[in-house]
mmCIF file of C-alpha atoms in Angstrom:
data_model
loop_
_atom_site.group_PDB
_atom_site.id
_atom_site.type_symbol
_atom_site.label_atom_id
_atom_site.label_comp_id
_atom_site.label_asym_id
_atom_site.label_seq_id
_atom_site.Cartn_x
_atom_site.Cartn_y
_atom_site.Cartn_z
ATOM 1 C CA ASN A 1 -59.828 -171.435 220.834
ATOM 2 C CA THR A 2 -61.658 -173.789 223.163
ATOM 3 C CA PHE A 3 -59.149 -173.959 225.921
ATOM 4 C CA ASP A 4 -57.908 -170.682 225.586
ATOM 5 C CA ALA A 5 -60.858 -169.279 226.594
ATOM 6 C CA THR A 6 -59.963 -167.728 230.532
ATOM 7 C CA GLY A 7 -63.250 -168.752 232.365
ATOM 8 C CA ALA A 8 -64.159 -170.772 234.412
ATOM 9 C CA ASP A 9 -64.580 -173.292 231.683
ATOM 10 C CA GLU A 10 -64.071 -173.861 227.801
ATOM 11 C CA THR A 11 -67.299 -172.749 227.365
ATOM 12 C CA SER A 12 -66.727 -169.420 228.917
ATOM 13 C CA TRP A 13 -66.579 -167.530 225.577
ATOM 14 C CA GLY A 14 -69.869 -168.655 224.049
ATOM 15 C CA ASN A 15 -68.100 -172.089 222.187
ATOM 16 C CA PRO A 16 -69.668 -175.517 223.075
ATOM 17 C CA ARG A 17 -67.419 -177.950 224.220
ATOM 18 C CA VAL A 18 -65.592 -180.292 222.027
ATOM 19 C CA THR A 19 -66.634 -183.562 221.436
ATOM 20 C CA LYS A 20 -65.494 -186.435 219.725
ATOM 21 C CA GLN A 21 -67.910 -185.929 216.712
ATOM 22 C CA LEU A 22 -66.423 -181.828 216.092
ATOM 23 C CA ILE A 23 -63.052 -183.485 215.901
ATOM 24 C CA LYS A 24 -63.964 -186.162 213.379
ATOM 25 C CA HIS A 25 -65.704 -183.200 211.376
ATOM 26 C CA ILE A 26 -63.085 -181.351 210.982
ATOM 27 C CA ALA A 27 -60.652 -183.891 209.817
ATOM 28 C CA SER A 28 -63.394 -185.208 207.445
ATOM 29 C CA GLN A 29 -63.226 -181.523 206.148
ATOM 30 C CA GLY A 30 -59.628 -182.244 204.407
ATOM 31 C CA TYR A 31 -57.510 -180.521 207.157
ATOM 32 C CA ASN A 32 -54.708 -182.843 208.637
ATOM 33 C CA SER A 33 -53.592 -180.588 211.609
ATOM 34 C CA ILE A 34 -55.146 -178.944 214.340
ATOM 35 C CA ARG A 35 -53.472 -176.418 216.954
ATOM 36 C CA ILE A 36 -54.924 -176.588 220.370
ATOM 37 C CA PRO A 37 -53.860 -173.470 222.001
ATOM 38 C CA ILE A 38 -54.352 -173.748 225.720
ATOM 39 C CA THR A 39 -54.374 -171.410 228.584
ATOM 40 C CA TRP A 40 -53.471 -172.348 231.966
ATOM 41 C CA ASP A 41 -53.488 -169.911 234.566
ATOM 42 C CA GLN A 42 -56.584 -170.629 236.110
ATOM 43 C CA ARG A 43 -55.805 -174.426 236.099
ATOM 44 C CA MET A 44 -52.615 -173.688 237.907
ATOM 45 C CA GLY A 45 -52.307 -173.719 241.692
ATOM 46 C CA GLU A 46 -50.169 -171.963 243.612
ATOM 47 C CA ALA A 47 -46.539 -172.299 244.007
ATOM 48 C CA PRO A 48 -44.127 -173.608 244.651
ATOM 49 C CA ASP A 49 -45.714 -176.777 242.999
ATOM 50 C CA TYR A 50 -47.900 -174.374 240.064
ATOM 51 C CA MET A 51 -49.772 -178.083 240.307
ATOM 52 C CA ILE A 52 -51.951 -178.534 237.455
ATOM 53 C CA GLU A 53 -55.592 -179.292 237.570
ATOM 54 C CA PRO A 54 -55.870 -182.986 236.961
ATOM 55 C CA ALA A 55 -59.389 -183.142 235.643
ATOM 56 C CA PHE A 56 -58.702 -179.750 233.197
ATOM 57 C CA LEU A 57 -55.369 -182.084 232.159
ATOM 58 C CA ASP A 58 -57.240 -185.219 231.318
ATOM 59 C CA ARG A 59 -59.591 -183.037 229.402
ATOM 60 C CA VAL A 60 -56.976 -181.898 226.934
ATOM 61 C CA GLU A 61 -55.393 -185.269 226.830
ATOM 62 C CA GLU A 62 -59.094 -186.274 225.714
ATOM 63 C CA VAL A 63 -59.251 -184.201 223.020
ATOM 64 C CA VAL A 64 -55.535 -184.894 222.286
ATOM 65 C CA ASN A 65 -56.510 -188.625 221.786
ATOM 66 C CA TRP A 66 -59.491 -187.383 219.342
ATOM 67 C CA SER A 67 -57.407 -185.403 217.531
ATOM 68 C CA LEU A 68 -55.147 -188.188 216.747
ATOM 69 C CA ASP A 69 -57.464 -190.703 216.759
ATOM 70 C CA ALA A 70 -59.254 -188.591 213.843
ATOM 71 C CA GLY A 71 -55.672 -188.799 211.953
ATOM 72 C CA LEU A 72 -54.646 -185.064 212.647
ATOM 73 C CA TYR A 73 -51.391 -183.792 213.811
ATOM 74 C CA VAL A 74 -51.531 -182.123 217.062
ATOM 75 C CA MET A 75 -49.853 -178.799 218.479
ATOM 76 C CA ILE A 76 -50.376 -177.493 222.095
ATOM 77 C CA ASN A 77 -48.722 -174.957 223.368
ATOM 78 C CA LEU A 78 -49.443 -171.925 226.489
ATOM 79 C CA HIS A 79 -51.375 -169.818 225.326
ATOM 80 C CA HIS A 80 -52.526 -166.630 226.787
ATOM 81 C CA ASP A 81 -50.294 -167.518 229.874
ATOM 82 C CA SER A 82 -48.145 -164.995 227.622
ATOM 83 C CA TRP A 83 -49.962 -161.522 228.609
ATOM 84 C CA LEU A 84 -51.737 -163.506 231.579
ATOM 85 C CA TRP A 85 -48.299 -163.675 233.596
ATOM 86 C CA VAL A 86 -45.680 -164.712 231.567
ATOM 87 C CA ASN A 87 -45.175 -161.052 230.079
ATOM 88 C CA ARG A 88 -44.045 -159.753 233.771
ATOM 89 C CA MET A 89 -41.143 -162.285 233.973
ATOM 90 C CA GLY A 90 -39.093 -158.647 233.469
ATOM 91 C CA THR A 91 -40.263 -157.405 236.882
ATOM 92 C CA GLU A 92 -40.946 -160.915 238.644
ATOM 93 C CA HIS A 93 -38.356 -163.680 236.430
ATOM 94 C CA ASP A 94 -37.772 -166.380 239.037
ATOM 95 C CA ALA A 95 -41.561 -166.726 239.765
ATOM 96 C CA VAL A 96 -42.651 -166.397 236.090
ATOM 97 C CA LEU A 97 -39.595 -168.977 235.278
ATOM 98 C CA ALA A 98 -40.683 -171.646 238.119
ATOM 99 C CA ARG A 99 -44.203 -171.450 237.201
ATOM 100 C CA TYR A 100 -43.388 -171.955 233.237
ATOM 101 C CA ASN A 101 -41.172 -174.775 233.915
ATOM 102 C CA ALA A 102 -43.562 -176.113 236.366
ATOM 103 C CA ALA A 103 -46.371 -176.261 233.304
ATOM 104 C CA TRP A 104 -43.634 -177.766 230.704
ATOM 105 C CA LYS A 105 -42.368 -180.445 233.158
ATOM 106 C CA GLN A 106 -46.152 -181.539 234.099
ATOM 107 C CA ILE A 107 -47.433 -181.100 229.921
ATOM 108 C CA ALA A 108 -44.367 -183.054 229.105
ATOM 109 C CA GLU A 109 -45.025 -185.852 231.156
ATOM 110 C CA ARG A 110 -48.402 -186.377 230.305
ATOM 111 C CA PHE A 111 -47.260 -186.801 227.189
ATOM 112 C CA LYS A 112 -43.912 -187.892 226.754
ATOM 113 C CA ASN A 113 -45.425 -191.175 225.242
ATOM 114 C CA TYR A 114 -47.239 -189.875 222.566
ATOM 115 C CA SER A 115 -46.425 -189.823 219.057
ATOM 116 C CA LYS A 116 -44.580 -187.373 216.952
ATOM 117 C CA LYS A 117 -47.594 -186.529 215.766
ATOM 118 C CA LEU A 118 -47.737 -184.248 218.918
ATOM 119 C CA SER A 119 -45.784 -181.123 219.102
ATOM 120 C CA PHE A 120 -45.504 -178.374 221.779
ATOM 121 C CA GLU A 121 -45.234 -174.437 221.073
ATOM 122 C CA SER A 122 -43.408 -173.173 223.848
ATOM 123 C CA ILE A 123 -45.647 -170.086 224.284
ATOM 124 C CA ASN A 124 -47.606 -167.827 222.137
ATOM 125 C CA GLU A 125 -47.053 -164.870 220.974
ATOM 126 C CA PRO A 126 -44.417 -164.394 223.907
ATOM 127 C CA ARG A 127 -43.914 -160.869 225.114
ATOM 128 C CA PHE A 128 -42.750 -159.122 228.184
ATOM 129 C CA THR A 129 -44.670 -155.773 228.168
ATOM 130 C CA ASP A 130 -48.095 -154.767 228.848
ATOM 131 C CA GLY A 131 -48.147 -153.771 225.368
ATOM 132 C CA TRP A 132 -47.308 -154.616 221.870
ATOM 133 C CA GLY A 133 -44.442 -153.806 219.949
ATOM 134 C CA GLU A 134 -41.872 -153.015 222.436
ATOM 135 C CA SER A 135 -38.656 -155.475 222.176
ATOM 136 C CA GLY A 136 -34.893 -154.560 222.872
ATOM 137 C CA GLU A 137 -31.833 -157.076 224.349
ATOM 138 C CA ALA A 138 -33.472 -157.993 227.553
ATOM 139 C CA HIS A 139 -37.174 -159.015 225.734
ATOM 140 C CA PHE A 140 -34.951 -161.543 223.338
ATOM 141 C CA ALA A 141 -32.673 -162.418 226.147
ATOM 142 C CA MET A 142 -35.825 -163.225 228.113
ATOM 143 C CA LEU A 143 -37.024 -165.337 225.781
ATOM 144 C CA GLN A 144 -34.332 -167.155 224.329
ATOM 145 C CA GLU A 145 -33.803 -168.208 228.394
ATOM 146 C CA LEU A 146 -38.019 -169.487 228.421
ATOM 147 C CA ASN A 147 -37.101 -171.626 225.197
ATOM 148 C CA ALA A 148 -33.852 -172.703 226.381
ATOM 149 C CA SER A 149 -35.657 -173.975 229.649
ATOM 150 C CA PHE A 150 -38.410 -175.328 227.860
ATOM 151 C CA HIS A 151 -36.318 -177.317 225.180
ATOM 152 C CA GLU A 152 -34.553 -178.545 228.366
ATOM 153 C CA ILE A 153 -37.392 -179.974 229.698
ATOM 154 C CA VAL A 154 -38.935 -181.629 226.896
ATOM 155 C CA ARG A 155 -35.964 -183.256 225.822
ATOM 156 C CA THR A 156 -34.827 -184.738 228.922
ATOM 157 C CA SER A 157 -38.496 -185.782 230.389
ATOM 158 C CA GLY A 158 -38.365 -189.139 228.701
ATOM 159 C CA GLY A 159 -40.336 -191.343 226.274
ATOM 160 C CA ASN A 160 -40.747 -189.821 222.444
ATOM 161 C CA ASN A 161 -39.939 -186.446 223.951
ATOM 162 C CA SER A 162 -36.420 -186.739 223.243
ATOM 163 C CA GLU A 163 -37.210 -186.083 219.557
ATOM 164 C CA ARG A 164 -40.857 -184.875 219.943
ATOM 165 C CA PRO A 165 -40.986 -181.925 217.202
ATOM 166 C CA LEU A 166 -41.104 -178.271 219.018
ATOM 167 C CA VAL A 167 -42.107 -174.760 218.176
ATOM 168 C CA LEU A 168 -39.854 -171.853 219.405
ATOM 169 C CA PRO A 169 -41.783 -168.855 218.445
ATOM 170 C CA THR A 170 -40.077 -165.519 218.184
ATOM 171 C CA LEU A 171 -40.503 -162.297 220.114
ATOM 172 C CA GLU A 172 -44.427 -161.534 219.703
ATOM 173 C CA THR A 173 -44.346 -164.239 216.738
ATOM 174 C CA ASN A 174 -43.731 -161.656 214.738
ATOM 175 C CA ALA A 175 -41.157 -161.754 212.061
#
């Protein structure tokens, strides 16, 4: 969970920096996949571009490359962004959707030529309140809007994204 840390860098939750050796060790233990949850919030600039810090995107790409080189399937996502800002979609619809779309446009562009061993998850545990367990037609509609936008952005961004495996979570990733 290194890249979903919400602090200044990937060590802010007490984890060491990810190394190539760590990724190789994970693969040597018999794992064939790795999920790399990523919180982009503190790494994104202001509207209207919401530019992801280039050094951070480079670092994520480095770890994705190490993982693929180790023979692992890889999944990346928007992670704690779900409760840091996406959950305000009901009251800040246009701003949330613009920021969400900007993130996925940049991510899709960066990784469009990667193999289908890399998959994208639209959002981790999506919710549209500060708490858990609240749902309703409006929540389902917002999730549908995010997932549809994510799907459209990735599929039309070129390269291998036209066939990339995509993960579309349920509300709060709950059955």
